[in-house]
Short mmCIF file of C-alpha atoms in Angstrom, two decimals:
data_model
loop_
_atom_site.label_atom_id
_atom_site.label_comp_id
_atom_site.label_asym_id
_atom_site.label_seq_id
_atom_site.Cartn_x
_atom_site.Cartn_y
_atom_site.Cartn_z
CA UNK A 21 -16.25 -10.71 20.89
CA UNK A 22 -15.24 -8.93 16.93
CA UNK A 23 -17.05 -7.03 14.71
CA UNK A 24 -16.58 -6.01 10.73
CA UNK A 25 -18.02 -2.99 10.88
CA UNK A 26 -18.35 -1.35 6.76
CA UNK A 27 -21.54 0.68 5.36
CA UNK A 28 -22.11 2.33 1.80
CA UNK A 29 -20.85 -0.38 -0.51
CA UNK A 30 -23.42 2.06 -3.12
CA UNK A 31 -23.14 -0.96 -5.74
CA UNK A 32 -24.11 0.04 -9.37
CA UNK A 33 -22.62 3.53 -8.82
CA UNK A 34 -20.20 5.47 -11.92
CA UNK A 35 -17.31 7.57 -11.34
CA UNK A 36 -18.40 10.18 -13.70
CA UNK A 37 -19.62 7.45 -17.18
CA UNK A 38 -17.14 4.57 -15.56
CA UNK A 39 -18.81 1.39 -14.32
CA UNK A 40 -17.04 0.45 -11.54
CA UNK A 41 -18.38 -3.23 -11.31
CA UNK A 42 -14.85 -4.65 -11.20
CA UNK A 43 -13.50 -2.61 -8.75
CA UNK A 44 -16.34 -3.74 -6.67
CA UNK A 45 -15.89 -6.97 -7.09
CA UNK A 46 -11.85 -6.67 -6.79
CA UNK A 47 -12.39 -4.92 -3.46
CA UNK A 48 -15.41 -7.93 -1.98
CA UNK A 49 -13.37 -10.10 -2.98
CA UNK A 50 -10.32 -8.71 0.09
CA UNK A 51 -13.04 -8.29 2.49
CA UNK A 52 -13.64 -12.19 2.16
CA UNK A 53 -10.25 -13.16 2.34
CA UNK A 54 -10.37 -10.91 5.87
CA UNK A 55 -13.17 -12.72 6.94
CA UNK A 56 -11.95 -15.97 5.68
CA UNK A 57 -8.78 -15.00 7.68
CA UNK A 58 -10.00 -13.15 10.95
CA UNK A 59 -13.15 -15.12 11.68
CA UNK A 60 -15.52 -12.45 13.22
CA UNK A 61 -17.65 -13.25 15.49
CA UNK A 62 -20.52 -10.39 13.66
CA UNK A 63 -20.31 -8.18 10.52
CA UNK A 64 -22.50 -5.09 10.58
CA UNK A 65 -23.28 -3.52 7.38
CA UNK A 66 -24.03 0.02 8.37
CA UNK A 67 -25.98 1.20 5.43
CA UNK A 68 -26.48 2.19 1.28
CA UNK A 69 -25.89 -1.79 -0.19
CA UNK A 70 -27.04 0.25 -3.14
CA UNK A 71 -26.47 3.44 -5.28
CA UNK A 72 -30.19 3.37 -6.56
CA UNK A 73 -33.05 2.69 -4.73
CA UNK A 74 -33.95 0.34 -7.51
CA UNK A 75 -30.64 -1.21 -8.57
CA UNK A 76 -29.65 -2.81 -11.77
CA UNK A 77 -29.97 -7.08 -11.46
CA UNK A 78 -25.63 -6.89 -12.52
CA UNK A 79 -25.48 -4.54 -8.96
CA UNK A 80 -28.64 -7.19 -7.19
CA UNK A 81 -26.37 -10.41 -8.37
CA UNK A 82 -23.41 -8.50 -7.15
CA UNK A 83 -24.51 -7.81 -3.67
CA UNK A 84 -25.90 -11.50 -3.36
CA UNK A 85 -22.17 -12.78 -4.30
CA UNK A 86 -21.02 -10.88 -2.26
CA UNK A 87 -22.95 -11.83 0.79
CA UNK A 88 -23.10 -15.79 -0.06
CA UNK A 89 -19.22 -14.53 0.06
CA UNK A 90 -18.75 -14.06 3.32
CA UNK A 91 -21.46 -16.38 4.58
CA UNK A 92 -19.03 -19.23 2.92
CA UNK A 93 -15.82 -17.95 4.79
CA UNK A 94 -16.62 -17.33 7.52
CA UNK A 95 -17.41 -21.03 9.98
CA UNK A 96 -20.04 -19.08 11.65
CA UNK A 97 -21.12 -15.11 11.86
CA UNK A 98 -24.00 -13.00 12.10
CA UNK A 99 -25.02 -10.43 9.37
CA UNK A 100 -26.60 -6.92 9.91
CA UNK A 101 -27.57 -4.92 7.69
CA UNK A 102 -29.55 -1.99 8.07
CA UNK A 103 -31.01 0.12 4.32
CA UNK A 104 -29.56 3.74 4.16
CA UNK A 105 -31.15 6.92 2.03
CA UNK A 106 -29.93 5.72 -1.38
CA UNK A 107 -31.07 2.09 -0.08
CA UNK A 108 -35.18 1.01 -0.41
CA UNK A 109 -36.91 0.11 2.33
CA UNK A 110 -39.33 -2.20 1.49
CA UNK A 111 -36.84 -4.37 -0.55
CA UNK A 112 -33.62 -4.45 1.84
CA UNK A 113 -36.88 -5.74 4.77
CA UNK A 114 -37.91 -8.20 1.71
CA UNK A 115 -37.60 -11.43 4.04
CA UNK A 116 -36.12 -10.68 6.95
CA UNK A 117 -37.99 -12.62 9.21
CA UNK A 118 -36.58 -14.92 6.77
CA UNK A 119 -33.07 -15.33 6.86
CA UNK A 120 -32.45 -13.78 10.54
CA UNK A 121 -33.38 -17.16 10.46
CA UNK A 122 -29.83 -18.09 8.45
CA UNK A 123 -27.81 -15.13 11.07
CA UNK A 124 -28.10 -12.83 7.98
CA UNK A 125 -30.93 -9.33 8.90
CA UNK A 126 -31.66 -7.43 7.17
CA UNK A 127 -34.08 -4.71 7.78
CA UNK A 128 -34.64 -2.02 6.19
CA UNK A 129 -37.66 -0.68 7.88
CA UNK A 130 -37.42 1.44 11.32
CA UNK A 131 -40.13 1.57 13.41
CA UNK A 132 -43.76 2.66 12.57
CA UNK A 133 -46.40 2.48 14.73
CA UNK A 134 -46.06 2.05 18.99
CA UNK A 135 -45.42 -1.72 19.63
CA UNK A 136 -42.15 -1.81 17.26
CA UNK A 137 -39.03 -1.38 18.41
CA UNK A 138 -36.00 -0.29 17.45
CA UNK A 139 -35.06 -4.59 16.13
CA UNK A 140 -32.30 -5.72 18.42
CA UNK A 141 -30.13 -9.06 18.69
CA UNK A 142 -28.80 -10.42 20.88
CA UNK A 143 -25.35 -12.65 21.14
CA UNK A 144 -23.02 -14.20 23.83
CA UNK A 145 -19.65 -14.73 24.63
CA UNK A 146 -17.75 -15.05 27.37
CA UNK A 147 -18.45 -12.37 29.22
CA UNK A 148 -21.74 -11.82 28.58
CA UNK A 149 -24.59 -10.49 25.95
CA UNK A 150 -23.46 -8.20 23.56
CA UNK A 151 -27.41 -6.59 22.26
CA UNK A 152 -27.53 -5.43 19.18
CA UNK A 153 -29.22 -2.54 17.68
CA UNK A 154 -30.18 -1.84 14.02
CA UNK A 155 -31.24 0.74 12.84
CA UNK A 156 -31.86 1.72 9.46
CA UNK A 157 -32.28 5.75 8.05
CA UNK A 158 -35.10 7.11 9.32
CA UNK A 159 -37.19 10.23 8.98
CA UNK A 160 -38.90 12.39 10.61
CA UNK A 161 -41.72 11.79 9.21
CA UNK A 162 -41.56 7.81 9.11
CA UNK A 163 -41.24 7.01 12.51
CA UNK A 164 -43.35 10.08 14.58
CA UNK A 165 -45.94 7.07 14.30
CA UNK A 166 -44.29 5.36 17.49
CA UNK A 167 -45.31 8.48 19.33
CA UNK A 168 -48.26 7.85 18.83
CA UNK A 169 -48.16 11.98 18.65
CA UNK A 170 -48.82 11.45 13.75
CA UNK A 171 -50.14 15.06 13.60
CA UNK A 172 -46.37 16.85 15.69
CA UNK A 173 -43.62 18.14 12.85
CA UNK A 174 -40.67 16.31 14.50
CA UNK A 175 -37.04 17.65 13.27
CA UNK A 176 -34.37 15.13 12.83
CA UNK A 177 -32.13 15.41 16.23
CA UNK A 178 -35.49 15.01 17.88
CA UNK A 179 -37.43 12.23 16.26
CA UNK A 180 -34.69 10.32 16.87
CA UNK A 181 -34.00 11.17 20.43
CA UNK A 182 -37.26 9.90 21.17
CA UNK A 183 -37.00 6.76 19.43
CA UNK A 184 -33.32 5.79 20.94
CA UNK A 185 -35.59 6.89 24.72
CA UNK A 186 -38.43 4.35 24.14
CA UNK A 187 -35.89 1.50 24.16
CA UNK A 188 -35.31 0.19 27.16
CA UNK A 189 -30.89 -0.40 27.16
CA UNK A 190 -29.57 -1.68 29.84
CA UNK A 191 -26.33 0.23 30.06
CA UNK A 192 -24.51 -2.88 32.57
CA UNK A 193 -24.67 -5.06 29.08
CA UNK A 194 -22.71 -4.24 26.22
CA UNK A 195 -25.24 -1.87 24.04
CA UNK A 196 -23.48 -2.26 19.81
CA UNK A 197 -25.70 0.62 17.33
CA UNK A 198 -25.30 -0.10 13.55
CA UNK A 199 -27.26 2.88 12.24
CA UNK A 200 -27.03 5.11 9.03
CA UNK A 201 -27.83 8.92 9.89
CA UNK A 202 -25.80 12.20 9.88
CA UNK A 203 -24.69 12.07 13.63
CA UNK A 204 -22.63 15.41 14.25
CA UNK A 205 -20.28 15.56 17.53
CA UNK A 206 -21.85 17.88 20.08
CA UNK A 207 -20.54 21.77 19.68
CA UNK A 208 -19.77 20.94 16.18
CA UNK A 209 -21.19 23.09 12.75
CA UNK A 210 -22.24 21.04 10.28
CA UNK A 211 -20.10 22.81 7.45
CA UNK A 212 -17.22 21.75 9.94
CA UNK A 213 -17.63 18.52 8.80
CA UNK A 214 -15.91 17.96 4.80
CA UNK A 215 -18.12 16.18 2.63
CA UNK A 216 -17.26 14.70 -0.02
CA UNK A 217 -18.94 14.93 -3.69
CA UNK A 218 -20.74 11.68 -3.84
CA UNK A 219 -22.71 11.74 -0.54
CA UNK A 220 -26.27 12.98 -0.99
CA UNK A 221 -26.25 16.24 1.61
CA UNK A 222 -29.65 18.30 3.02
CA UNK A 223 -29.89 21.43 2.32
CA UNK A 224 -29.50 22.99 5.16
CA UNK A 225 -28.40 20.13 7.30
CA UNK A 226 -31.81 19.63 8.66
CA UNK A 227 -30.68 15.52 8.62
CA UNK A 228 -28.58 16.75 11.26
CA UNK A 229 -28.11 14.84 14.69
CA UNK A 230 -26.63 14.81 17.69
CA UNK A 231 -24.50 12.50 19.22
CA UNK A 232 -25.12 12.38 23.09
CA UNK A 233 -28.18 9.89 21.47
CA UNK A 234 -24.29 7.37 21.42
CA UNK A 235 -23.44 7.79 24.62
CA UNK A 236 -25.49 4.41 25.79
CA UNK A 237 -23.82 2.45 23.52
CA UNK A 238 -20.43 0.76 23.61
CA UNK A 239 -19.55 0.55 19.90
CA UNK A 240 -21.69 2.75 17.23
CA UNK A 241 -21.40 1.39 13.08
CA UNK A 242 -22.59 3.99 11.19
CA UNK A 243 -22.74 4.94 7.41
CA UNK A 244 -23.79 7.45 5.97
CA UNK A 245 -20.47 9.72 5.66
CA UNK A 246 -18.13 8.86 3.08
CA UNK A 247 -15.18 9.42 4.78
CA UNK A 248 -13.76 7.58 7.59
CA UNK A 249 -13.95 9.65 11.09
CA UNK A 250 -14.75 9.30 14.70
CA UNK A 251 -18.17 11.38 15.79
CA UNK A 252 -16.49 13.13 19.30
CA UNK A 253 -15.18 8.98 20.75
CA UNK A 254 -13.56 6.90 18.83
CA UNK A 255 -16.05 4.24 19.43
CA UNK A 256 -18.74 6.40 17.85
CA UNK A 257 -17.34 5.64 13.81
CA UNK A 258 -18.21 6.35 10.33
CA UNK A 259 -15.69 3.83 8.32
CA UNK A 260 -16.02 5.20 5.13
CA UNK A 261 -16.61 4.19 1.59
CA UNK A 262 -15.02 0.85 0.75
CA UNK A 263 -13.58 2.95 -2.92
CA UNK A 264 -13.05 6.30 -3.32
CA UNK A 265 -16.31 7.54 -5.31
CA UNK A 266 -15.69 11.18 -6.19
CA UNK A 267 -12.15 13.06 -7.30
CA UNK A 268 -13.03 14.43 -3.39
CA UNK A 269 -12.55 11.22 -1.75
CA UNK A 270 -8.89 10.70 -4.22
CA UNK A 271 -6.28 10.72 -1.52
CA UNK A 272 -8.03 8.86 1.45
CA UNK A 273 -7.37 5.50 2.86
CA UNK A 274 -9.65 2.72 1.90
CA UNK A 275 -10.36 0.49 4.38
CA UNK A 276 -12.91 -1.31 7.06
CA UNK A 277 -12.22 -1.55 10.72
CA UNK A 278 -12.18 -4.63 13.14
CA UNK A 279 -13.53 -4.04 16.38
CA UNK A 280 -12.58 -6.31 19.02
CA UNK A 281 -14.45 -6.23 21.96
CA UNK A 282 -13.88 -7.12 25.63
CA UNK A 283 -15.39 -6.95 29.28
CA UNK A 284 -18.25 -4.12 29.35
CA UNK A 285 -16.24 -0.66 29.98
CA UNK A 286 -12.93 -1.60 28.64
CA UNK A 287 -12.52 0.73 25.13
CA UNK A 288 -12.86 -1.41 22.26
CA UNK A 289 -9.93 -2.25 20.04
CA UNK A 290 -10.78 -1.06 16.62
CA UNK A 291 -8.15 -1.50 13.72
CA UNK A 292 -8.04 -0.47 10.13
CA UNK A 293 -8.15 -3.30 8.04
CA UNK A 294 -6.81 -2.04 4.40
CA UNK A 295 -8.53 -2.40 0.79
CA UNK A 296 -5.89 -1.73 -1.80
CA UNK A 297 -8.28 -0.63 -5.09
CA UNK A 298 -7.31 -2.88 -8.71
CA UNK A 299 -7.76 0.95 -9.85
CA UNK A 300 -7.02 4.06 -7.43
CA UNK A 301 -8.54 7.25 -8.04
CA UNK A 302 -6.44 10.05 -8.68
CA UNK A 303 -5.70 13.84 -9.15
CA UNK A 304 -3.12 14.27 -11.49
CA UNK A 305 -1.61 18.09 -11.31
CA UNK A 306 0.88 18.72 -13.92
CA UNK A 307 2.50 20.60 -16.90
CA UNK A 308 0.78 18.54 -19.99
CA UNK A 309 4.66 16.76 -20.85
CA UNK A 310 4.93 15.98 -17.29
CA UNK A 311 1.31 14.63 -16.61
CA UNK A 312 1.95 12.24 -20.34
CA UNK A 313 4.85 10.72 -18.43
CA UNK A 314 2.97 9.86 -15.72
CA UNK A 315 1.26 6.97 -17.94
CA UNK A 316 -1.73 4.77 -15.84
CA UNK A 317 -4.58 2.55 -16.05
CA UNK A 318 -5.66 4.66 -12.18
CA UNK A 319 -9.03 6.99 -12.70
CA UNK A 320 -7.59 10.43 -12.67
CA UNK A 321 -8.66 14.05 -12.87
CA UNK A 322 -6.10 15.98 -14.99
CA UNK A 323 -4.91 19.04 -14.63
CA UNK A 324 -2.36 20.94 -16.31
CA UNK A 325 -0.95 24.32 -15.12
CA UNK A 326 1.24 24.90 -18.34
CA UNK A 327 1.02 28.73 -17.86
CA UNK A 328 1.43 29.50 -22.22
CA UNK A 329 -1.15 28.29 -24.86
CA UNK A 330 -1.16 24.76 -26.08
CA UNK A 331 -1.63 24.84 -29.94
CA UNK A 332 -2.27 20.26 -29.37
CA UNK A 333 -3.97 20.10 -31.72
CA UNK A 334 -5.19 16.47 -30.06
CA UNK A 335 -4.41 17.24 -26.86
CA UNK A 336 -7.80 15.91 -25.42
CA UNK A 337 -6.95 11.96 -27.79
CA UNK A 338 -3.21 11.99 -26.06
CA UNK A 339 -4.05 12.65 -23.06
CA UNK A 340 -7.02 9.53 -23.60
CA UNK A 341 -3.83 7.37 -24.34
CA UNK A 342 -2.43 7.49 -21.27
CA UNK A 343 -4.86 7.34 -19.21
CA UNK A 344 -7.52 5.36 -20.90
CA UNK A 345 -9.76 5.48 -17.61
CA UNK A 346 -9.16 9.25 -17.37
CA UNK A 347 -12.14 11.68 -15.89
CA UNK A 348 -11.87 15.00 -17.07
CA UNK A 349 -9.27 17.74 -18.04
CA UNK A 350 -9.71 21.12 -16.27
CA UNK A 351 -6.99 23.99 -17.18
CA UNK A 352 -5.49 26.22 -15.09
CA UNK A 353 -4.59 29.65 -16.59
CA UNK A 354 -2.19 32.24 -14.64
CA UNK A 355 -2.29 36.17 -15.48
CA UNK A 356 0.52 36.81 -16.98
CA UNK A 357 2.49 40.64 -16.56
CA UNK A 358 0.37 43.31 -19.61
CA UNK A 359 -2.63 41.58 -19.88
CA UNK A 360 -5.78 44.18 -19.02
CA UNK A 361 -7.24 43.60 -15.78
CA UNK A 362 -10.70 44.17 -17.39
CA UNK A 363 -12.16 41.50 -20.64
CA UNK A 364 -13.52 42.95 -23.31
CA UNK A 365 -16.44 41.76 -26.07
CA UNK A 366 -14.02 39.51 -28.38
CA UNK A 367 -14.92 40.30 -31.77
CA UNK A 368 -17.07 38.31 -34.01
CA UNK A 369 -15.27 34.78 -35.55
CA UNK A 370 -17.61 33.12 -38.58
CA UNK A 371 -17.61 29.68 -37.74
CA UNK A 372 -16.07 29.09 -40.84
CA UNK A 373 -12.90 31.75 -40.18
CA UNK A 374 -12.84 29.63 -36.39
CA UNK A 375 -12.50 26.48 -37.63
CA UNK A 376 -9.43 27.47 -39.86
CA UNK A 377 -8.03 28.97 -37.13
CA UNK A 378 -7.86 25.54 -35.38
CA UNK A 379 -7.13 23.84 -38.99
CA UNK A 380 -5.01 26.06 -40.83
CA UNK A 381 -3.59 23.04 -42.59
CA UNK A 382 -6.75 22.09 -45.12
CA UNK A 383 -6.57 22.20 -49.23
CA UNK A 384 -9.22 23.61 -51.53
CA UNK A 385 -10.97 20.87 -51.63
CA UNK A 386 -11.15 20.43 -47.71
CA UNK A 387 -11.98 23.89 -47.05
CA UNK A 388 -15.42 23.43 -50.21
CA UNK A 389 -16.78 20.23 -47.21
CA UNK A 390 -16.58 22.61 -44.94
CA UNK A 391 -18.39 25.37 -46.38
CA UNK A 392 -20.93 23.11 -47.23
CA UNK A 393 -21.52 21.17 -44.44
CA UNK A 394 -21.97 24.93 -42.21
CA UNK A 395 -23.72 26.59 -44.55
CA UNK A 396 -26.65 23.03 -44.86
CA UNK A 397 -25.86 23.11 -40.56
CA UNK A 398 -26.61 27.04 -40.00
CA UNK A 399 -28.43 28.22 -43.24
CA UNK A 400 -25.91 29.95 -44.85
CA UNK A 401 -23.88 31.43 -42.29
CA UNK A 402 -20.69 29.93 -43.09
CA UNK A 403 -18.79 33.78 -44.08
#
């Protein structure tokens, strides 16, 4: 059985102040092409469909078109979606009963009462049944009602372990988990896992769930961590985001995972299908002149390494012309020999003198206008 694993779409996200809709449309078209080429039996989307719990109309429309493209690209495919911590559980869960009859399962709400269990979808191939367990992002306060102990306070780890302990998972059959949670390999410390700037991290890493809970599954399609990584074993995977949503992801090769399940007991075959962005997210660290020679339309963080003062009044404008999608400009200052180790308090410079230092070529008329503007703004502090 062939599966596609993707997650953390974050439709509607902005990179600094840049709208990424065009980038997401470009990548979603590539995913639909992969679906058409490889004809998976199931597409698993492990949470964070949207970047905000109340997505914009444009974001909803983009996701709607993406689902339509997936559905149309495959002859017969089962699409399974769970909500993430960025999503509104109720919005994702809306009309799940009706949509599931059309092979689209959108599960937003985890079990909340003793009679409720993790939603399960069963598909079959020549090797028998494959059971898919669809677990959306689950807070202990939400799922503790399933244990009939509503006054007990559980950690994330305890709550998720108790949730799975209630399930009757037949380990003679193949089982797949689709889940959005912070699963941590046994023996690892949370601080050893590099987190991306685009992720929301819980204070004190209270949301950690130990990976031993994944043991009954032949594959775990996980979402929440934005970089591709395994969780203890090769069959437990975070596929990462389809695009670099922060500068910290600039060097990552993004993609989706194609997973082939054979007979029970066989290791799944996992292949990364690369996603090539229209515009990359890049970090350029070089001198001003060298940076300008690398002009592009990519999303670029510029780090200038010049070891001398740059007396270039239009520096930002020149960089902006070379990089119309620049993210920010930073400077690295290297302490030069002969400079004092201690910094003394600067001598006060009036606003007028300060401006004259930056624009020394003003004529008399321009100086009078500048004094008038400063006096109006500061109540007479031009000199």
